[in-house]
């Protein structure tokens, strides 16, 4: 491991810029390395010109500056100090500082200035530690909207010394020091930096010599992806070498880094190798940090590893343990992955409930909306989550974008739930719609208002707008026609206005925008009947009524709803054959509700099914609900017939058979 000797106020680089050159290089050495590997690097790499950097040194009070090769933490011939002693003497040469203590100190600092001050107190520093310090500085200064390091960092003599030492002779650096320094610079430096080019050239040389270990290959691969097109042939060589390594020698961090590399260039992925990694990863999951867990799940999504459900399930098991420790971004990535793979788990839901209920007011709006999307997609009826999010929205509605607002409100309608603060919630929503109506994308707005109607919070004040030709034209956009789902939502909203809002006197929905059936391919407005449950009920109905003639199945009404089973009664309450269309006094609508019409693992009916039954009742039907959990309790055919008799012909119904 090379040792880097640091001095205070050694040099000042007047033209030190991130988007130019980072340090002075020994031109002869750089040109030699570049000549050796020129033919093998990507074309973009060699289209860049190296320009000389002017370096000015302040010689006053400077000490001798040198680098040495070596792999030991302590220089040869010098005693190693105990950890306790090292902590007491941390202001002295790093030969007195244990490596773990060094990195612990490094990670405890909260600013680059603290890191630089600490480094300036050390006389000699192994290149791996110097690279770690450089990486820590760049990491702390990284900002999404700024690609330059602050001027005070660039002009700091200790920082300049760090960079200059890596530029002087990269061939003397250890593999770890070399790739860690490169990794640090990729956070800020553009490919025109001389220092970056020098380090890349040395990495390329070692790569072709096959002298890079697994960890170095992984870091180099990620650096290349950040700096250039993942299609570069150099990356091919890295992936090829990694495929030849024994997976048992990979650390958990290396495995996740390998996933990230493959994620960046899925077209290069060998499926057999990926399957091998998935199987091996089962053994490393217990050792993954929250960050690595989220990164592995994200990579599995990008690589479309739907066949790796065993790995996803194990990841989910360990995600539960880390819920309180995820950052907002990491938790969002976990939820996105679980949505993608269709994963749900009772323990994960419970942990998520505790997390959201305790921290909802401090969670990022994107995370809050993603939590609601997860509950909505998986039909998870969680009162703690729904109540916490409703309270958050009332208190902090200004934080949420129009799309996030819709993602938060829609699950209440879908899951058929009114929170305790429903009046405040929908009053706040109404105020937002009044002031920001035009900011909502048309389809998002339609879904939002339709969801409100599912829980009887009818958007009467906005119906005139959404039934207007102007809004319908916006909804259609550049397409030649409106999609079926939007038409179905418009039709159901219009039916809601007629049945539940008789005081509405605004414009009506034109017939050309109305559908004939609410059964859409995505089952958004009606859930198809559970066939196995229907077969069981049909057997009981035949025994009860005497013949199949006395009931009809899958009846499409004039009001767009499809009734599972319809039974017609005359004025005296006698059952009529389903073929009869005269003397019908009452129609009985049997809603044979299978598990898919309820929230997950609950007896709570979904909003669309509750709305259907409510509307059928208002249309004059006698609605009889036959839920699956009641049928499952019956032990014999006789019990089934008795159950149906009680449901259809109770003393109050007036029916006969």
XYZ file of C-alpha atoms in Angstrom:
657
model
C 0.000 0.000 0.000
C 1.515 3.293 -1.011
C 2.058 5.879 1.691
C 1.256 9.484 0.887
C 3.068 12.151 2.862
C 0.949 15.222 3.466
C 2.164 18.700 4.352
C 0.353 21.855 5.228
C 0.284 24.739 2.770
C 2.512 22.833 0.342
C 1.148 24.057 -2.951
C -1.436 26.236 -4.562
C -2.872 25.339 -7.954
C -4.004 28.568 -9.557
C -5.945 26.866 -12.338
C -7.404 24.067 -10.237
C -10.877 23.418 -11.636
C -13.158 20.374 -11.598
C -14.273 20.926 -15.148
C -10.721 21.317 -16.324
C -7.659 19.606 -14.946
C -7.462 18.476 -11.351
C -3.707 18.360 -10.869
C -0.332 18.423 -12.548
C 0.750 15.079 -13.944
C 4.097 13.686 -14.935
C 3.480 13.905 -18.661
C 5.947 11.222 -19.572
C 4.313 8.600 -17.383
C 0.768 9.516 -18.433
C 1.645 9.490 -22.114
C 3.299 6.109 -21.706
C 0.261 4.589 -20.064
C -2.080 6.211 -22.548
C -0.049 4.876 -25.457
C -0.213 1.369 -24.063
C -3.998 1.219 -23.745
C -5.125 3.698 -26.378
C -6.424 1.094 -28.789
C -8.607 -0.574 -26.148
C -10.464 2.335 -24.570
C -13.771 3.697 -25.812
C -13.582 6.278 -28.631
C -14.949 9.095 -26.462
C -12.163 8.595 -23.979
C -9.425 9.415 -26.480
C -11.255 12.222 -28.210
C -10.378 14.390 -25.206
C -7.164 16.402 -25.142
C -4.932 16.708 -22.124
C -3.983 20.294 -21.433
C -1.070 21.253 -19.187
C -1.902 22.532 -15.718
C 0.096 25.292 -14.110
C 1.192 24.369 -10.618
C 2.695 26.838 -8.162
C 4.302 25.640 -4.960
C 4.803 27.581 -1.736
C 8.106 26.186 -0.470
C 8.147 27.948 2.862
C 7.805 25.600 5.835
C 7.329 22.615 3.545
C 8.472 19.141 4.462
C 9.841 16.504 2.137
C 6.993 15.144 0.002
C 7.147 11.478 -1.041
C 5.186 8.337 -1.871
C 6.142 4.798 -1.015
C 4.915 1.397 -2.111
C 3.669 -1.050 0.439
C 0.694 -3.022 1.624
C 0.930 -2.659 5.392
C -0.869 -0.124 7.455
C 2.336 0.754 9.323
C 5.626 1.469 7.496
C 8.320 -1.167 7.808
C 10.505 -0.746 10.825
C 8.090 1.452 12.737
C 6.089 0.133 15.695
C 2.318 -0.194 15.563
C 0.435 1.541 18.356
C -2.495 0.066 20.239
C -5.990 1.234 19.374
C -6.364 3.096 22.665
C -3.028 4.806 22.187
C -3.930 5.630 18.615
C -7.099 7.377 19.691
C -5.121 9.452 22.169
C -2.505 10.382 19.581
C -4.821 10.887 16.564
C -3.255 14.251 15.844
C 0.035 12.618 14.897
C 1.227 10.549 11.938
C -1.223 8.020 10.600
C 1.284 5.321 11.410
C -0.027 5.780 14.931
C -3.648 5.579 13.837
C -5.514 2.329 13.453
C -7.357 2.094 10.138
C -10.717 1.487 11.800
C -10.229 4.502 14.020
C -9.330 6.591 10.991
C -12.502 5.701 9.108
C -14.609 6.085 12.231
C -13.231 9.581 12.673
C -13.733 10.276 8.971
C -17.389 9.251 9.062
C -18.036 11.259 12.215
C -17.227 14.555 10.515
C -20.126 16.607 9.234
C -18.281 18.911 6.848
C -15.465 18.781 4.329
C -13.577 21.413 6.295
C -13.412 19.088 9.297
C -12.082 16.264 7.130
C -9.438 18.484 5.560
C -8.356 19.838 8.934
C -8.009 16.295 10.282
C -6.005 15.190 7.253
C -3.729 18.197 7.542
C -2.653 17.043 11.014
C -1.305 13.769 9.628
C 2.161 13.535 8.154
C 1.904 10.288 6.205
C -1.221 8.599 4.956
C -1.643 5.254 3.123
C -3.112 5.774 -0.319
C -6.232 3.785 0.580
C -6.957 6.134 3.471
C -6.141 9.175 1.368
C -8.558 7.928 -1.274
C -11.158 7.330 1.423
C -10.742 10.896 2.639
C -11.056 12.214 -0.916
C -14.222 10.155 -1.418
C -15.691 11.405 1.855
C -15.087 15.031 0.841
C -16.667 14.611 -2.598
C -19.565 12.658 -1.111
C -20.397 15.367 1.419
C -20.159 18.135 -1.181
C -22.245 16.323 -3.784
C -25.337 18.287 -4.774
C -27.826 17.407 -7.486
C -27.850 20.904 -8.957
C -24.113 21.588 -8.855
C -21.355 19.739 -10.669
C -18.501 21.746 -9.146
C -16.859 21.518 -5.798
C -16.981 24.751 -3.778
C -14.145 27.175 -4.475
C -12.904 27.027 -0.892
C -12.460 23.258 -1.196
C -10.685 23.480 -4.551
C -8.279 26.105 -3.236
C -7.577 24.260 0.002
C -3.927 23.228 0.025
C -4.626 19.884 1.724
C -7.212 18.977 -0.883
C -4.808 19.973 -3.661
C -2.115 17.832 -2.058
C -4.435 14.827 -1.965
C -5.217 15.144 -5.659
C -1.627 15.878 -6.630
C -0.354 12.714 -4.995
C -2.763 10.556 -6.987
C -1.698 12.336 -10.164
C 2.077 12.016 -9.692
C 2.491 8.297 -10.311
C -0.711 6.189 -10.366
C 1.309 3.020 -10.979
C 2.512 3.155 -7.369
C -0.999 3.184 -5.974
C -2.622 0.089 -4.533
C -5.666 -1.284 -6.334
C -7.948 -0.110 -3.553
C -6.450 3.356 -3.423
C -6.580 3.693 -7.203
C -10.225 2.731 -7.689
C -11.428 4.544 -4.563
C -9.828 7.777 -5.751
C -11.409 7.257 -9.172
C -14.763 6.607 -7.523
C -14.478 9.844 -5.543
C -13.660 11.911 -8.606
C -16.576 10.526 -10.623
C -18.910 12.276 -8.199
C -17.817 15.636 -9.593
C -15.208 15.478 -12.325
C -16.039 15.577 -16.021
C -14.095 13.264 -18.380
C -11.738 16.100 -19.413
C -9.911 16.090 -16.098
C -6.262 15.093 -16.514
C -6.265 13.392 -13.133
C -9.306 11.363 -14.021
C -7.811 10.338 -17.365
C -4.612 9.304 -15.665
C -6.401 7.143 -13.111
C -8.619 5.601 -15.774
C -5.603 4.773 -17.919
C -3.904 3.042 -15.015
C -7.096 1.114 -14.222
C -7.339 0.064 -17.864
C -3.746 -1.144 -17.791
C -4.313 -3.234 -14.656
C -7.592 -4.535 -16.026
C -5.889 -5.858 -19.148
C -3.127 -7.354 -17.022
C -5.783 -9.095 -14.935
C -4.382 -7.677 -11.717
C -7.577 -6.125 -10.327
C -9.370 -8.005 -7.573
C -13.133 -8.472 -7.339
C -13.805 -5.365 -5.278
C -11.709 -3.184 -7.566
C -13.425 -4.588 -10.654
C -16.821 -3.766 -9.159
C -15.874 -0.189 -8.305
C -14.244 0.366 -11.706
C -17.353 -0.957 -13.441
C -19.590 1.517 -11.616
C -17.207 4.374 -12.348
C -17.235 3.615 -16.069
C -21.024 3.562 -16.066
C -21.130 6.995 -14.445
C -18.570 8.442 -16.833
C -19.557 7.015 -20.165
C -21.887 4.899 -22.239
C -22.457 1.500 -20.586
C -21.890 0.020 -24.050
C -18.136 0.634 -23.740
C -16.008 -2.421 -24.524
C -14.011 -1.841 -21.331
C -17.138 -2.609 -19.336
C -17.535 -5.825 -21.339
C -14.103 -6.905 -20.148
C -14.981 -6.098 -16.524
C -18.212 -8.115 -16.685
C -16.359 -10.964 -18.392
C -13.743 -11.082 -15.631
C -16.390 -10.887 -12.904
C -18.272 -13.797 -14.461
C -15.128 -15.875 -14.138
C -14.760 -15.196 -10.425
C -15.993 -17.473 -7.664
C -19.105 -15.919 -6.142
C -18.061 -17.236 -2.738
C -15.259 -14.649 -2.779
C -17.663 -11.710 -3.281
C -18.587 -9.646 -0.252
C -22.269 -8.671 0.152
C -21.336 -5.144 -0.978
C -19.653 -6.544 -4.094
C -22.710 -8.640 -4.940
C -24.964 -5.578 -4.801
C -22.452 -3.557 -6.832
C -22.488 -6.326 -9.434
C -26.280 -6.069 -9.572
C -25.987 -2.314 -10.096
C -23.529 -2.804 -12.944
C -25.815 -5.317 -14.656
C -28.771 -3.018 -14.001
C -27.040 -0.256 -15.964
C -26.491 -2.456 -19.014
C -29.209 -5.155 -19.047
C -28.459 -5.952 -22.681
C -25.080 -7.378 -21.594
C -26.593 -9.701 -18.993
C -26.098 -13.427 -19.367
C -29.282 -14.917 -17.921
C -27.516 -18.074 -16.738
C -25.012 -15.963 -14.816
C -27.800 -13.781 -13.423
C -29.709 -16.853 -12.269
C -26.532 -18.019 -10.533
C -26.177 -14.646 -8.789
C -29.828 -14.720 -7.686
C -29.368 -18.132 -6.092
C -26.127 -17.130 -4.378
C -27.620 -13.870 -3.121
C -29.999 -15.809 -0.898
C -27.037 -16.447 1.398
C -25.924 -12.803 1.627
C -29.321 -11.196 2.292
C -28.964 -11.390 6.113
C -25.777 -9.306 5.880
C -27.201 -6.474 3.773
C -27.685 -2.973 5.140
C -30.936 -1.070 4.476
C -29.258 0.776 1.600
C -28.011 -2.433 -0.009
C -31.406 -4.104 0.424
C -33.127 -1.290 -1.454
C -30.457 -1.282 -4.172
C -30.742 -5.026 -4.755
C -34.531 -4.802 -5.007
C -34.259 -1.916 -7.479
C -31.809 -3.874 -9.617
C -34.123 -6.899 -9.649
C -36.909 -4.641 -10.921
C -34.795 -3.149 -13.708
C -33.556 -6.614 -14.693
C -37.167 -7.891 -14.644
C -36.360 -10.812 -12.367
C -39.950 -11.899 -11.822
C -38.739 -15.490 -11.664
C -36.554 -14.691 -8.626
C -39.505 -14.545 -6.225
C -37.683 -16.665 -3.651
C -35.032 -13.972 -3.420
C -37.656 -11.200 -3.319
C -39.494 -12.965 -0.488
C -36.299 -13.326 1.535
C -35.425 -9.693 0.903
C -38.917 -8.764 2.097
C -38.373 -10.732 5.293
C -35.269 -8.696 6.132
C -36.756 -5.418 4.929
C -39.236 -5.711 7.822
C -36.372 -5.529 10.302
C -34.980 -2.346 8.773
C -38.126 -0.287 8.163
C -37.213 2.381 10.758
C -33.694 2.698 9.314
C -34.493 3.306 5.636
C -34.050 6.783 4.235
C -37.038 8.260 2.415
C -35.522 7.406 -0.950
C -34.651 3.848 0.090
C -38.147 3.194 1.449
C -39.632 4.529 -1.788
C -37.457 2.126 -3.803
C -38.510 -0.797 -1.593
C -42.193 0.037 -2.071
C -41.742 0.398 -5.843
C -40.119 -3.025 -5.974
C -42.858 -4.644 -3.888
C -45.495 -3.071 -6.137
C -43.657 -4.378 -9.198
C -43.317 -7.930 -7.877
C -46.770 -7.976 -6.296
C -45.247 -8.743 -2.914
C -47.111 -8.287 0.329
C -46.564 -9.608 3.794
C -48.500 -9.167 7.021
C -45.362 -8.404 9.026
C -44.215 -5.835 6.478
C -47.630 -4.160 6.614
C -47.521 -4.023 10.407
C -44.008 -2.539 10.386
C -45.056 -0.029 7.737
C -48.097 0.942 9.827
C -45.931 1.685 12.860
C -43.417 3.633 10.772
C -45.977 5.742 8.928
C -48.149 6.368 11.968
C -45.185 7.654 13.992
C -43.328 9.600 11.294
C -45.900 10.498 8.657
C -45.625 14.251 9.257
C -41.885 14.096 8.574
C -41.927 11.704 5.609
C -41.173 12.965 2.128
C -44.350 13.569 0.023
C -43.101 11.051 -2.547
C -42.836 8.382 0.128
C -46.304 9.157 1.507
C -47.860 8.903 -1.961
C -45.885 5.704 -2.648
C -47.148 4.152 0.599
C -50.708 4.932 -0.491
C -50.044 3.536 -3.962
C -48.743 0.331 -2.382
C -51.858 -0.017 -0.207
C -54.069 0.741 -3.206
C -52.364 -1.719 -5.552
C -52.327 -4.530 -2.990
C -55.799 -3.646 -1.632
C -54.383 -3.321 1.885
C -57.028 -1.904 4.201
C -54.897 -0.353 6.931
C -56.669 2.147 9.152
C -53.412 3.302 10.865
C -51.848 4.198 7.503
C -54.983 5.742 6.026
C -55.675 7.804 9.145
C -52.076 9.014 9.414
C -51.931 10.011 5.746
C -55.287 11.795 5.974
C -54.003 13.807 8.952
C -50.767 14.590 7.114
C -52.621 15.811 4.047
C -54.835 18.115 6.101
C -51.781 19.602 7.852
C -49.375 19.742 4.905
C -51.445 19.706 1.716
C -49.278 22.418 0.143
C -46.344 19.983 0.007
C -48.091 17.631 -2.401
C -48.127 18.006 -6.175
C -51.371 17.443 -8.122
C -50.334 13.892 -9.006
C -49.321 13.140 -5.423
C -52.610 14.562 -4.185
C -54.494 12.185 -6.466
C -52.332 9.242 -5.353
C -53.188 10.032 -1.731
C -56.950 10.488 -2.166
C -57.711 7.683 -4.644
C -57.044 4.807 -2.177
C -59.747 6.114 0.158
C -62.310 5.567 -2.586
C -60.822 2.325 -3.796
C -60.611 0.843 -0.298
C -64.009 2.260 0.689
C -62.873 4.145 3.769
C -63.709 7.496 5.325
C -61.104 8.564 7.922
C -62.147 10.224 11.186
C -61.199 13.641 9.788
C -63.088 13.082 6.519
C -64.847 16.441 6.650
C -61.561 18.340 7.071
C -59.835 16.146 4.477
C -62.370 16.715 1.711
C -62.818 20.373 2.594
C -59.071 20.788 2.133
C -59.235 18.842 -1.140
C -62.100 21.006 -2.388
C -60.107 24.176 -1.644
C -57.132 22.784 -3.551
C -59.315 21.917 -6.556
C -60.872 25.382 -6.563
C -57.467 27.086 -6.608
C -55.449 24.611 -8.699
C -58.049 22.910 -10.898
C -56.158 23.610 -14.129
C -52.920 22.204 -12.729
C -54.326 18.682 -12.530
C -53.820 16.527 -15.643
C -57.323 15.730 -17.038
C -57.148 11.961 -16.511
C -55.684 12.384 -13.041
C -58.470 14.794 -12.148
C -61.151 12.412 -13.448
C -59.724 9.504 -11.422
C -59.565 11.709 -8.336
C -63.180 12.916 -8.566
C -64.410 9.427 -9.420
C -62.659 8.045 -6.319
C -64.391 10.646 -4.151
C -67.795 9.558 -5.480
C -67.097 5.932 -4.488
C -67.242 6.900 -0.808
C -70.222 9.240 -1.269
C -68.132 12.418 -1.198
C -69.709 13.562 -4.429
C -67.812 16.289 -6.324
C -70.979 18.202 -7.180
C -69.163 21.535 -7.469
C -66.953 20.136 -10.241
C -69.377 17.959 -12.201
C -70.365 20.792 -14.492
C -66.719 21.254 -15.412
C -65.938 17.627 -16.140
C -69.109 17.128 -18.230
C -68.329 20.232 -20.296
C -67.166 19.846 -23.930
C -63.976 21.777 -23.097
C -62.878 19.308 -20.394
C -63.865 16.315 -22.515
C -61.727 17.685 -25.328
C -58.802 18.096 -22.928
C -59.378 14.572 -21.647
C -59.231 13.191 -25.164
C -56.066 15.108 -25.992
C -54.552 14.277 -29.360
C -56.167 10.842 -29.509
C -59.026 10.174 -31.912
C -61.204 8.789 -29.121
C -61.392 8.526 -25.341
C -60.161 5.347 -23.697
C -62.785 2.967 -22.336
C -61.800 3.424 -18.689
C -62.246 7.209 -18.839
C -65.631 6.804 -20.533
C -66.717 4.311 -17.853
C -65.650 6.673 -15.054
C -67.522 9.567 -16.696
C -70.626 7.401 -17.110
C -70.585 6.259 -13.479
C -70.108 9.825 -12.280
C -73.095 10.884 -14.363
C -75.169 8.004 -12.986
C -74.090 9.087 -9.488
C -75.282 12.630 -10.223
C -78.701 11.293 -11.279
C -79.154 8.800 -8.435
C -77.430 10.450 -5.487
C -77.321 14.148 -6.341
C -80.837 15.029 -7.582
C -80.131 18.689 -6.857
C -77.460 18.750 -9.559
C -78.797 20.837 -12.466
C -75.638 21.280 -14.527
C -74.805 19.951 -18.006
C -75.385 16.282 -18.721
C -72.965 13.804 -20.197
C -73.690 13.378 -23.888
C -74.725 9.853 -24.929
C -71.661 9.456 -27.160
C -69.497 9.568 -24.021
C -71.512 6.933 -22.161
C -70.632 3.225 -22.085
C -73.071 0.323 -22.079
C -71.220 -1.738 -19.475
C -68.949 -0.994 -16.517
C -67.063 -4.254 -17.001
C -63.716 -3.049 -18.350
C -60.680 -5.212 -19.224
C -58.879 -3.883 -16.142
C -61.936 -4.567 -13.921
C -61.655 -1.027 -12.626
C -65.374 -0.402 -12.042
C -66.696 -3.947 -11.582
C -65.021 -7.168 -10.495
C -66.019 -10.252 -12.539
C -67.865 -12.968 -10.662
C -65.819 -15.698 -8.998
C -66.708 -18.723 -11.136
C -66.067 -21.409 -8.498
C -68.135 -19.540 -5.927
C -70.907 -19.071 -8.510
C -70.982 -22.828 -9.227
C -71.501 -23.559 -5.532
C -74.297 -20.996 -5.228
C -75.944 -22.184 -8.457
C -76.239 -25.739 -7.132
C -78.005 -24.439 -4.045
C -80.326 -22.183 -6.095
C -81.391 -25.063 -8.328
C -82.212 -27.151 -5.256
C -84.069 -24.235 -3.671
C -86.047 -22.979 -6.709
C -86.550 -26.347 -8.379
C -84.990 -25.574 -11.774
C -82.305 -23.539 -13.523
C -85.158 -21.753 -15.315
C -85.887 -19.504 -12.344
C -82.750 -17.396 -12.296
C -80.502 -15.713 -14.840
C -76.732 -15.183 -14.641
C -74.515 -12.292 -15.697
C -77.409 -9.997 -16.559
C -76.423 -6.664 -18.089
C -78.846 -4.025 -16.871
C -79.839 -0.847 -18.752
C -77.789 1.001 -16.137
C -74.417 -0.476 -17.165
C -74.053 -2.807 -14.190
C -73.818 -6.582 -14.630
C -75.787 -8.548 -12.050
C -74.303 -11.885 -10.997
C -77.715 -13.561 -10.570
C -81.136 -12.009 -11.170
C -84.409 -13.437 -9.840
C -87.762 -11.979 -10.910
C -90.796 -11.865 -8.579
C -94.420 -11.166 -9.386
C -96.775 -9.018 -7.315
C -97.518 -11.868 -4.929
C -93.842 -12.594 -4.419
C -93.710 -15.746 -6.517
C -90.580 -16.480 -8.539
C -90.968 -16.075 -12.307
C -88.959 -17.804 -15.026
C -86.102 -15.538 -16.140
C -87.496 -15.569 -19.691
C -90.658 -13.705 -18.578
C -90.656 -9.943 -19.193
C -94.210 -9.114 -18.038
C -95.889 -8.799 -14.641
C -92.519 -8.334 -12.946
C -93.082 -6.647 -9.613
C -89.574 -6.891 -8.133
C -86.114 -7.888 -9.268
C -83.674 -9.505 -6.863
C -79.994 -8.908 -7.559
C -77.689 -11.491 -5.993
C -74.152 -10.166 -5.525
C -71.965 -13.241 -5.257
C -68.906 -11.577 -3.776
C -65.666 -13.519 -4.028
C -62.396 -12.594 -2.263
C -61.358 -10.200 -5.047
C -64.279 -7.910 -4.226
C -62.919 -7.286 -0.746
C -59.813 -5.645 0.622
C -56.905 -8.011 1.171
C -57.547 -10.570 3.920
C -60.594 -8.718 5.189
C -64.383 -8.595 5.015
C -64.315 -4.954 3.943
C -65.980 -4.473 0.553
C -64.106 -2.458 -2.059
C -65.421 0.972 -2.964
C -66.485 0.031 -6.496
C -68.511 -2.954 -5.205
C -70.147 -0.935 -2.427
C -71.090 1.720 -5.011
C -72.547 -0.918 -7.333
C -74.764 -2.339 -4.596
C -75.776 1.146 -3.474
C -76.752 2.117 -7.022
C -78.641 -1.120 -7.683
C -80.664 -0.472 -4.523
C -81.458 3.080 -5.672
C -82.507 1.674 -9.059
C -85.168 -0.455 -7.357
C -83.444 -3.824 -7.027
C -83.653 -5.929 -3.912
C -79.917 -6.393 -3.331
C -78.841 -9.616 -1.654
C -75.168 -9.999 -0.817
C -73.709 -13.494 -0.707
C -70.087 -13.125 0.460
C -67.587 -15.928 0.054
C -66.722 -16.096 3.761
C -70.316 -17.023 4.624
C -70.467 -19.727 1.961
C -67.183 -21.198 3.230
C -68.761 -21.717 6.660
C -71.422 -24.050 5.256
C -70.632 -27.737 5.664
C -73.290 -29.422 3.547
C -75.640 -28.935 0.619
C -78.602 -28.820 2.985
C -76.988 -25.972 4.930
C -76.392 -24.149 1.634
C -80.062 -24.396 0.647
C -81.185 -23.222 4.073
C -78.742 -20.334 3.897
C -80.065 -19.220 0.475
C -83.642 -19.536 1.702
C -82.928 -17.218 4.596
C -81.170 -14.744 2.301
C -83.838 -14.704 -0.434
C -87.112 -15.421 1.330
C -86.881 -14.066 4.807
C -90.138 -13.103 6.509
C -89.729 -9.481 5.495
C -89.046 -10.104 1.825
C -92.482 -11.422 0.874
C -91.041 -13.887 -1.626
C -92.247 -17.426 -2.355
C -91.034 -20.423 -4.255
